[in-house]
Amino acid sequence: GRRALVAGVADDGGFGFAIAKALAQAGAKVCVGTWPPALGIFQTLLRRGKMDESRKFADGSLLEFEKIYALDAAFDTLESAPAEVRENKRYKEQGDFSIAGLAAQLTADFGEQPLDIVVHSLANGPEVKKPLLETSRAGYLEAVGVSAYSMVSMVAKFAPLMKKDGSFVSLTYMASERVIPGYGGGMSSAKAALESDTRVLAYEAGRKYGVRVNTISAGPWASRAASAIGI
Ligand code: NAD
C-alpha cells in the first residue's frame, strides 16, 4: 500500500481532511501534519467522536490516521524557531515540530523511503484581511514564508523520503492571477510564488529525485481559513 502525508489538517472542514479521506478510501495509509496551536483541540475532537460523521466511509467504517504529527511549516529546523515559540505551552511538548523534524520522525517511524504522496494543504497570512496596499512587510513575508516557501522546504526535505515516482501536490487559488478583493495580506503574492515555484520544483526535483510536483487551483470553499475572510 501507499503512504501519504497530508500537511495542514486540523479539523474536518478543509481541503486537507477531504483529500486525506479520499486517499484512505483509495487504500493509502495517511499521516497528517497539524499546526501545534490547533493540535490539542483536533485530537480532543477526534477522541470524543465529534468528527465521526465526517470520518465515515460509505461502508460505515471510519477514517483512521496512521499518525498525527505536530508541524509548524514556518520553521525548517527546530533551531530556526524562536525561543518564545519553542517554550510556548502548545509547542514545548511536541518534540521537533519543524519540517526537518517531521522528515526525521517519518524515517524513524517507517524507515528509509516511507512516502509515496505528500499533500501541502496549508496557508497563513496574518494580514489577509488587509488590502495589499495596507500590508506590512512583516505580514507579507509571513504570508509568503508560511504559504509558499513551506512548499520549497517540504520538497527539499521530503523528496529524499519519497519512493520513485512519488508525487507532491499543493493547493493554490486563482487570486494569484486575477484580482480578488479580500484576498489580501500578501496571500495573492504567496499563491503566485507557489505556482511559479511548482514549475521550478517539478523541474529540479523531477530530475534529482524522480518525483512529480503539482498544484491544484481550488475553487472557493468555506473552510475555517476561508470563512475568516469571507472567500
Ligand atoms: P484549512 O483551514 O482547512 O487549512 C489550512 C491549514 O493550515 C489549517 O489546518 C491550519 O492549521 C494550517 N496552518 C496554518 N499555518 C500553519 C503553519 N505555520 N504550519 C502548519 N500548518 C499551518 O483551510 P483550507 O481552505 O482547506 O486550506 C487548505 C489549502 O487550500 C490552503 O493552501 C489554501 O490556501 C488552499 N485553498 C483554499 C481555498 C478555499 O476557498 N478554502 C481555495 C483555494 C485554495
Coordinates of C-alpha atoms in Angstrom, one line a residue, residues 61-199:
S61 CA -16.0 2.3 8.7
L62 CA -14.2 5.3 10.0
L63 CA -11.1 7.1 8.5
E64 CA -8.1 6.4 10.7
F65 CA -4.9 8.5 10.6
E66 CA -1.8 6.3 10.8
K67 CA -0.1 9.0 12.8
I68 CA -0.8 12.7 13.6
Y69 CA 2.4 14.8 13.8
A70 CA 2.9 18.3 15.0
L71 CA 4.1 20.5 12.2
D72 CA 4.8 24.2 12.0
A73 CA 5.7 24.8 8.4
A74 CA 7.1 28.3 9.3
F75 CA 10.2 26.5 10.5
D76 CA 12.7 24.4 8.6
T77 CA 14.6 23.3 11.6
L78 CA 13.8 23.4 15.4
E79 CA 16.8 25.7 15.9
S80 CA 15.2 28.3 13.5
A81 CA 12.1 28.6 15.8
P82 CA 12.5 31.5 18.2
A83 CA 12.8 30.6 21.9
E84 CA 9.3 32.0 22.7
V85 CA 7.7 29.6 20.2
R86 CA 9.7 26.6 21.4
E87 CA 8.8 27.4 25.0
N88 CA 5.1 28.1 24.3
K89 CA 2.8 25.6 26.0
R90 CA 1.3 24.4 22.8
Y91 CA 4.8 23.7 21.3
K92 CA 7.1 22.5 24.0
E93 CA 5.6 19.0 24.5
Q94 CA 5.6 18.4 20.7
G95 CA 9.2 17.4 20.1
D96 CA 10.7 18.7 16.8
F97 CA 7.7 20.3 15.0
S98 CA 9.8 21.7 12.2
I99 CA 9.8 20.4 8.6
A100 CA 13.2 18.7 9.1
G101 CA 11.9 17.3 12.4
L102 CA 8.9 15.7 10.7
A103 CA 11.2 14.2 8.0
A104 CA 13.4 12.7 10.7
Q105 CA 10.3 11.3 12.6
L106 CA 8.9 9.8 9.5
T107 CA 12.1 8.0 8.8
A108 CA 12.4 6.8 12.4
D109 CA 8.8 5.6 12.3
F110 CA 8.6 4.0 8.9
G111 CA 12.2 3.5 7.5
E112 CA 14.2 5.0 4.6
Q113 CA 11.6 5.8 1.9
P114 CA 8.3 5.9 3.7
L115 CA 6.3 8.2 1.4
D116 CA 4.5 8.0 -1.9
I117 CA 2.4 11.1 -1.7
V118 CA 2.8 14.5 0.0
V119 CA 0.0 17.0 0.1
H120 CA 0.6 20.6 1.1
S121 CA -2.7 22.0 2.3
L122 CA -1.7 24.9 4.5
A123 CA -1.5 28.6 4.3
N124 CA -1.5 31.5 6.6
G125 CA -1.5 35.2 6.1
P126 CA -1.7 37.2 9.4
E127 CA -2.8 40.3 7.5
V128 CA -5.1 38.6 4.9
K129 CA -7.9 40.9 5.7
K130 CA -5.9 44.0 4.8
P131 CA -5.6 45.1 1.2
L132 CA -2.1 44.6 -0.3
L133 CA -1.7 48.4 -0.2
E134 CA -2.0 48.3 3.6
T135 CA 0.0 45.2 4.2
S136 CA 3.2 45.5 6.3
R137 CA 6.5 44.0 5.1
A138 CA 6.4 41.6 8.1
G139 CA 2.9 40.4 7.2
Y140 CA 3.7 40.0 3.6
L141 CA 6.9 38.0 4.3
E142 CA 5.0 35.8 6.8
A143 CA 2.3 35.0 4.2
V144 CA 4.9 34.1 1.6
G145 CA 7.0 32.2 4.1
V146 CA 4.3 30.0 5.5
S147 CA 2.2 29.6 2.4
A148 CA 4.8 29.3 -0.4
Y149 CA 8.4 28.8 1.0
S150 CA 7.0 26.0 3.1
M151 CA 6.4 24.0 -0.1
V152 CA 10.0 24.6 -1.3
S153 CA 11.2 23.4 2.1
M154 CA 8.9 20.4 2.1
V155 CA 10.0 19.3 -1.3
A156 CA 13.7 19.7 -0.3
K157 CA 13.2 17.7 3.0
F158 CA 10.7 15.1 1.9
A159 CA 11.8 14.3 -1.7
P160 CA 14.6 12.1 -0.4
L161 CA 12.0 10.2 1.6
M162 CA 9.8 9.5 -1.4
K163 CA 9.6 6.3 -3.3
K164 CA 10.3 6.5 -7.1
D165 CA 7.5 8.3 -8.9
G166 CA 6.3 9.9 -5.7
S167 CA 4.0 12.8 -6.0
F168 CA 3.8 16.2 -4.3
V169 CA 0.7 18.4 -4.7
S170 CA -0.2 21.7 -3.1
L171 CA -3.4 23.9 -3.2
T172 CA -3.4 27.3 -4.8
Y173 CA -6.0 29.9 -5.5
M174 CA -7.0 32.0 -8.6
A175 CA -6.2 35.2 -6.7
S176 CA -2.6 34.6 -7.9
E177 CA -3.6 35.5 -11.5
R178 CA -6.7 37.7 -11.1
V179 CA -7.6 40.4 -8.7
I180 CA -9.8 39.1 -5.9
P181 CA -10.5 41.8 -3.4
G182 CA -10.4 40.5 0.1
Y183 CA -7.6 38.0 -0.5
G184 CA -5.0 40.4 0.9
G185 CA -2.0 40.5 3.2
G186 CA 0.3 39.2 0.5
M187 CA -1.7 35.9 0.1
S188 CA -2.2 36.7 -3.6
S189 CA 1.6 37.1 -3.9
A190 CA 2.1 33.9 -1.9
K191 CA -0.1 31.9 -4.3
A192 CA 1.7 33.4 -7.4
A193 CA 5.0 32.4 -5.8
L194 CA 3.7 28.9 -5.0
E195 CA 2.6 28.4 -8.7
S196 CA 5.9 29.6 -10.1
D197 CA 7.8 27.5 -7.6
T198 CA 5.8 24.5 -8.5
R199 CA 7.1 24.6 -12.1

